[in-house]
Amino acid sequence: MKPALVGDIGGTNARFALWRDNQLHHVRVLATADYTSPEQAIAAYLDEQGIARGELTAVCLAVAGPVHGDEFRFTNSHWRLSRQAFCKTLQVERLQLINDFSAMALGMTRLQEGEFRVVCEGEADLSRPALVIGPGTGLGVGSLLSLGDQRWLALPGEGGHVDLPVGNAREAAIRQLIELEIGHVSAETVLSGGGLVRLYQAICALDGHAPAFKSPAEITDAALAGDAVALSVIEQFCRFLGRVAGNNVLTLGGRGGVYIVGGVIPRFAELFLRSGFAGSFADKGCMSGYFKGVPVWLVTAEFSGLLGAGVALQQA
């Protein structure tokens, strides 16, 4: 039986796999910077697997950004994609494009034991939407709703680009410093890999420290080693994430639970679990009680977006 191909393409990495028997096979991760287009990267993957053009039954790609029309422009990379040109180049009859966090949301339906950790205890109400949110190259936000009979609806959106919320005077001062530098301050401006560096610089300026670190990895490593400034940055990062996640839960009525995904948080999982995330998450004044019993999980599964692309193919 001919295979299908699934892909999960972010700003930094593109993950590809073959989809057979509702499972992933031959997963590969390629750097987007190494290829001029998704077609070139997929061609290299197919060559590696010994699959000729025209042998795929279908392709489903999870892509970072809003999906509509023939042409798709990736939000956080130089890649572009035309559906017609893609199908012609790779000799594919059916190309399905879905938002990357719609795929991530669908991937949550395939989580296994050991692939998540409990952040906030609670019981998911499966009649209500679940929130999927994750800092990575950008800040992805998606939602998931059970339709019954093992079918799911993933609702795409661009919730990472909402305004960054603040809950106290210090957070307002941090936001003001960032706004003076770049203008509009979205949640993604801070809650992403690059945003971690921007937050570090703002906190250094606010507290009178000379910046010593230049990359997310350096800041994270310093925090894990006990550096006080880096620890304060990680703590504030977690608190901002809690505020954004809480706002989304109120907007969605998201008592189906919250899945924290993406590449940033797992790098400092223990610090995150001890952070003020949970307090900021439920810090909503008269609506704080709404969050009682809403479960939150930190997802550590490696290829949820790819699995979600497979689930999308399966449901189609």
Coordinates of C-alpha atoms in Angstrom, one line a residue:
M1 CA 0.0 0.0 0.0
K2 CA 1.4 3.4 -0.9
P3 CA 2.3 5.6 2.0
A4 CA 1.3 9.2 2.8
L5 CA 3.7 11.8 4.0
V6 CA 3.2 14.1 7.0
G7 CA 5.2 17.1 7.9
D8 CA 5.4 19.6 10.8
I9 CA 7.2 22.7 9.7
G10 CA 8.1 25.4 12.2
G11 CA 10.4 28.4 11.9
T12 CA 13.6 26.4 12.7
N13 CA 13.0 22.8 12.0
A14 CA 10.9 20.7 9.6
R15 CA 9.9 17.2 10.7
F16 CA 8.8 14.6 8.2
A17 CA 7.5 11.1 8.4
L18 CA 5.7 8.4 6.4
W19 CA 2.2 7.7 7.6
R20 CA 1.1 4.0 7.4
D21 CA -1.4 2.1 9.5
N22 CA -2.2 5.3 11.5
Q23 CA 1.4 5.4 12.7
L24 CA 4.6 7.4 12.1
H25 CA 7.5 5.7 10.3
H26 CA 11.0 7.0 9.5
V27 CA 10.8 10.4 11.3
R28 CA 13.5 12.9 10.2
V29 CA 14.2 16.4 11.4
L30 CA 15.7 18.9 8.9
A31 CA 16.8 22.4 9.5
T32 CA 14.7 24.9 7.4
A33 CA 17.8 27.0 6.9
D34 CA 19.5 24.2 4.9
Y35 CA 16.8 24.2 2.1
T36 CA 15.4 26.9 -0.1
S37 CA 11.8 25.5 -0.1
P38 CA 9.6 22.8 1.5
E39 CA 9.7 21.0 -1.9
Q40 CA 13.4 20.7 -1.8
A41 CA 13.4 19.4 1.8
I42 CA 10.7 16.9 1.1
A43 CA 12.5 15.8 -2.1
A44 CA 15.6 15.1 -0.1
Y45 CA 13.6 13.2 2.5
L46 CA 11.9 11.0 -0.2
D47 CA 15.2 10.3 -1.9
E48 CA 16.6 9.1 1.4
Q49 CA 13.6 6.8 1.8
G50 CA 13.8 5.5 -1.7
I51 CA 10.4 6.8 -2.7
A52 CA 10.0 8.1 -6.3
R53 CA 7.8 11.1 -7.3
G54 CA 4.2 10.0 -7.7
E55 CA 4.3 7.2 -5.2
L56 CA 2.7 9.1 -2.3
T57 CA -1.1 8.8 -1.8
A58 CA -1.3 12.2 0.0
V59 CA 0.6 14.8 1.9
C60 CA -0.5 16.7 5.0
L61 CA 1.7 19.5 6.2
A62 CA 1.3 21.4 9.5
V63 CA 2.6 24.9 8.8
A64 CA 3.3 27.8 11.1
G65 CA 0.8 30.6 10.2
P66 CA -2.8 31.2 8.9
V67 CA -3.8 28.8 6.1
H68 CA -5.9 30.1 3.2
G69 CA -5.7 30.3 -0.6
D70 CA -3.1 28.8 -2.9
E71 CA 0.0 30.4 -1.6
F72 CA 1.3 30.1 2.0
R73 CA 4.0 32.2 3.4
F74 CA 5.7 30.8 6.6
T75 CA 5.5 33.2 9.5
N76 CA 9.0 32.5 11.0
S77 CA 11.1 31.3 8.1
H78 CA 12.0 32.2 4.5
W79 CA 10.0 29.4 3.0
R80 CA 6.9 29.9 0.7
L81 CA 4.6 27.3 -0.7
S82 CA 2.1 27.3 -3.6
R83 CA -0.3 24.4 -3.4
Q84 CA -0.5 24.0 -7.2
A85 CA 3.3 24.2 -7.7
F86 CA 3.9 21.8 -4.8
C87 CA 1.7 19.2 -6.2
K88 CA 3.1 19.5 -9.7
T89 CA 6.8 19.4 -8.5
L90 CA 6.3 16.4 -6.2
Q91 CA 3.6 14.7 -8.3
V92 CA 1.1 14.6 -5.5
E93 CA -2.6 14.5 -6.1
R94 CA -3.7 15.7 -2.6
L95 CA -2.0 18.2 -0.4
Q96 CA -3.7 19.1 2.9
L97 CA -2.3 22.2 4.7
I98 CA -3.3 22.8 8.4
N99 CA -2.1 25.3 10.9
D100 CA 0.8 23.9 13.0
F101 CA -1.1 24.3 16.2
S102 CA -4.2 22.7 14.9
A103 CA -1.9 19.7 14.2
M104 CA -0.4 20.1 17.7
A105 CA -3.9 20.1 19.2
L106 CA -4.8 16.9 17.2
G107 CA -1.6 15.3 18.4
M108 CA -2.8 15.7 22.0
T109 CA -5.3 12.9 21.2
R110 CA -2.4 10.5 20.8
L111 CA -0.5 11.2 24.0
Q112 CA 0.9 8.2 25.8
E113 CA 1.7 7.6 29.5
G114 CA 5.1 9.2 30.2
E115 CA 4.7 11.9 27.6
F116 CA 3.3 14.6 29.9
R117 CA 3.7 15.9 33.4
V118 CA 1.0 17.4 35.6
V119 CA 1.3 21.1 36.3
C120 CA -2.1 21.7 37.8
E121 CA -4.3 18.9 39.1
G122 CA -7.8 18.7 37.8
E123 CA -10.3 16.7 35.7
A124 CA -10.8 17.6 32.1
D125 CA -14.4 18.3 31.0
L126 CA -14.4 16.6 27.6
S127 CA -17.5 18.6 26.5
R128 CA -15.5 21.8 26.6
P129 CA -12.5 22.9 24.5
A130 CA -9.0 22.3 25.5
L131 CA -6.2 24.8 25.0
V132 CA -2.8 24.0 23.4
I133 CA -0.2 26.6 23.9
G134 CA 3.6 26.6 23.4
P135 CA 6.6 28.9 23.2
G136 CA 9.1 27.9 20.5
T137 CA 10.5 29.9 17.6
G138 CA 7.2 31.8 18.1
L139 CA 4.2 31.3 20.4
G140 CA 1.6 28.9 19.1
V141 CA -1.9 28.7 20.4
G142 CA -4.6 26.2 19.3
S143 CA -7.7 24.6 20.7
L144 CA -9.3 21.2 20.6
L145 CA -12.9 20.0 20.9
S146 CA -14.1 16.4 21.1
L147 CA -16.9 15.6 18.6
G148 CA -17.5 12.1 20.0
D149 CA -16.8 8.8 18.3
Q150 CA -13.0 9.4 18.4
R151 CA -13.3 12.4 16.2
W152 CA -11.8 15.8 17.0
L153 CA -12.1 19.4 15.8
A154 CA -9.0 21.5 16.0
L155 CA -9.7 25.3 15.8
P156 CA -6.9 27.3 14.3
G157 CA -6.1 30.8 15.5
E158 CA -3.3 33.3 16.0
G159 CA -3.5 33.7 19.8
G160 CA 0.2 34.1 20.1
H161 CA -0.1 37.6 18.6
V162 CA -2.5 39.0 21.3
D163 CA -1.2 41.8 23.4
L164 CA 1.1 40.8 26.2
P165 CA -1.0 41.0 29.5
V166 CA 0.4 42.5 32.7
G167 CA -0.7 41.9 36.2
N168 CA 1.4 44.2 38.3
A169 CA 3.6 47.3 38.2
R170 CA 6.8 45.4 37.6
E171 CA 5.3 43.6 34.6
A172 CA 4.0 47.0 33.3
A173 CA 7.5 48.4 33.6
I174 CA 9.0 45.5 31.7
R175 CA 6.4 45.8 28.9
Q176 CA 7.0 49.5 28.7
L177 CA 10.8 49.0 28.2
I178 CA 10.1 46.5 25.4
E179 CA 7.5 48.8 23.8
L180 CA 10.0 51.7 23.7
E181 CA 12.4 49.4 21.8
I182 CA 10.1 47.7 19.3
G183 CA 6.6 49.2 19.4
H184 CA 3.7 46.9 19.8
V185 CA 4.3 44.1 22.4
S186 CA 2.5 40.9 21.5
A187 CA 2.6 37.8 23.7
E188 CA 5.0 36.2 21.2
T189 CA 7.4 39.1 21.6
V190 CA 8.3 37.8 25.0
L191 CA 7.0 34.1 25.0
S192 CA 9.3 32.6 22.5
G193 CA 13.0 31.7 22.2
G194 CA 13.9 35.1 20.9
G195 CA 11.5 36.6 23.4
L196 CA 13.4 35.1 26.3
V197 CA 16.4 37.1 25.2
R198 CA 14.3 40.3 24.9
L199 CA 12.8 39.7 28.4
Y200 CA 16.3 39.2 29.8
Q201 CA 17.5 42.5 28.3
A202 CA 14.5 44.3 29.7
I203 CA 14.9 42.9 33.2
C204 CA 18.7 43.8 33.1
A205 CA 17.8 47.3 32.1
L206 CA 15.1 47.6 34.8
D207 CA 17.3 46.3 37.6
G208 CA 20.6 47.8 36.6
H209 CA 22.5 44.7 35.5
A210 CA 24.9 44.5 32.6
P211 CA 23.7 41.8 30.2
A212 CA 26.0 38.8 30.2
F213 CA 24.1 36.4 28.0
K214 CA 23.1 36.6 24.3
S215 CA 21.1 33.5 23.5
P216 CA 18.1 31.6 25.0
A217 CA 20.4 28.6 25.6
E218 CA 22.9 30.8 27.6
I219 CA 20.1 32.2 29.7
T220 CA 18.5 28.8 30.4
D221 CA 21.9 27.2 31.2
A222 CA 22.7 30.1 33.6
A223 CA 19.3 29.7 35.3
L224 CA 19.8 26.0 35.7
A225 CA 23.3 26.7 37.2
G226 CA 21.7 29.1 39.8
D227 CA 22.4 32.5 38.3
A228 CA 20.1 34.9 40.1
V229 CA 19.3 37.2 37.2
A230 CA 18.7 34.4 34.8
L231 CA 16.4 32.7 37.4
S232 CA 14.4 35.9 37.7
V233 CA 14.0 36.0 33.9
I234 CA 12.8 32.4 33.7
E235 CA 10.4 33.0 36.6
Q236 CA 8.9 36.1 34.9
F237 CA 8.7 34.2 31.6
C238 CA 6.6 31.5 33.3
R239 CA 4.4 34.1 34.9
F240 CA 3.7 35.8 31.6
L241 CA 2.9 32.4 30.1
G242 CA 0.4 31.8 32.9
R243 CA -1.4 35.1 32.2
V244 CA -1.7 34.4 28.5
A245 CA -2.8 30.8 29.0
G246 CA -5.4 32.0 31.6
N247 CA -6.8 34.6 29.3
N248 CA -7.2 32.0 26.6
V249 CA -9.0 29.6 28.9
L250 CA -11.5 32.3 29.8
T251 CA -12.0 33.2 26.2
L252 CA -12.5 29.6 25.1
G253 CA -14.3 28.3 28.1
G254 CA -11.4 25.9 28.1
R255 CA -12.2 23.6 30.9
G256 CA -11.1 20.7 28.8
G257 CA -7.6 21.4 30.1
V258 CA -4.4 23.1 29.0
Y259 CA -1.5 21.5 27.2
I260 CA 1.9 23.3 27.4
V261 CA 3.9 22.3 24.4
G262 CA 6.8 23.7 22.3
G263 CA 10.5 23.5 22.6
V264 CA 11.3 26.2 25.2
I265 CA 9.6 25.1 28.5
P266 CA 10.9 21.5 28.5
R267 CA 14.5 22.9 28.6
F268 CA 13.8 24.1 32.2
A269 CA 10.9 21.8 33.1
E270 CA 11.8 21.6 36.8
L271 CA 12.0 25.4 37.2
F272 CA 8.7 25.7 35.3
L273 CA 7.0 23.3 37.7
R274 CA 8.2 25.3 40.7
S275 CA 7.4 28.7 39.1
G276 CA 4.6 31.1 39.6
F277 CA 2.9 29.9 36.4
A278 CA -0.1 28.4 38.3
G279 CA -0.6 31.5 40.3
S280 CA -0.6 33.8 37.3
F281 CA -2.7 31.4 35.3
A282 CA -5.6 31.7 37.8
D283 CA -5.0 35.4 38.7
K284 CA -8.3 36.8 37.2
G285 CA -9.9 38.7 40.0
C286 CA -13.6 37.8 40.4
M287 CA -13.1 35.0 37.8
S288 CA -10.2 33.3 39.6
G289 CA -12.5 30.6 40.9
Y290 CA -13.2 29.5 37.3
F291 CA -9.8 27.8 37.2
K292 CA -10.5 25.4 40.1
G293 CA -10.2 21.9 38.7
V294 CA -8.9 22.9 35.3
P295 CA -6.0 20.5 34.6
V296 CA -2.7 21.7 33.1
W297 CA -0.1 19.4 31.6
L298 CA 3.4 19.9 30.4
V299 CA 3.8 17.8 27.2
T300 CA 7.2 16.2 26.6
A301 CA 6.2 14.0 23.6
E302 CA 8.7 14.6 20.8
F303 CA 6.5 14.5 17.6
S304 CA 3.0 15.6 18.6
G305 CA 2.7 17.9 15.6
L306 CA 3.5 15.1 13.2
L307 CA 1.1 12.8 14.8
G308 CA -1.6 15.5 14.6
A309 CA -0.9 15.8 10.9
G310 CA -1.5 12.1 10.6
V311 CA -4.7 12.4 12.6
A312 CA -5.9 15.1 10.2
L313 CA -5.2 12.9 7.2
Q314 CA -7.0 10.0 9.0
Q315 CA -10.1 12.2 9.7
A316 CA -10.1 13.6 6.2

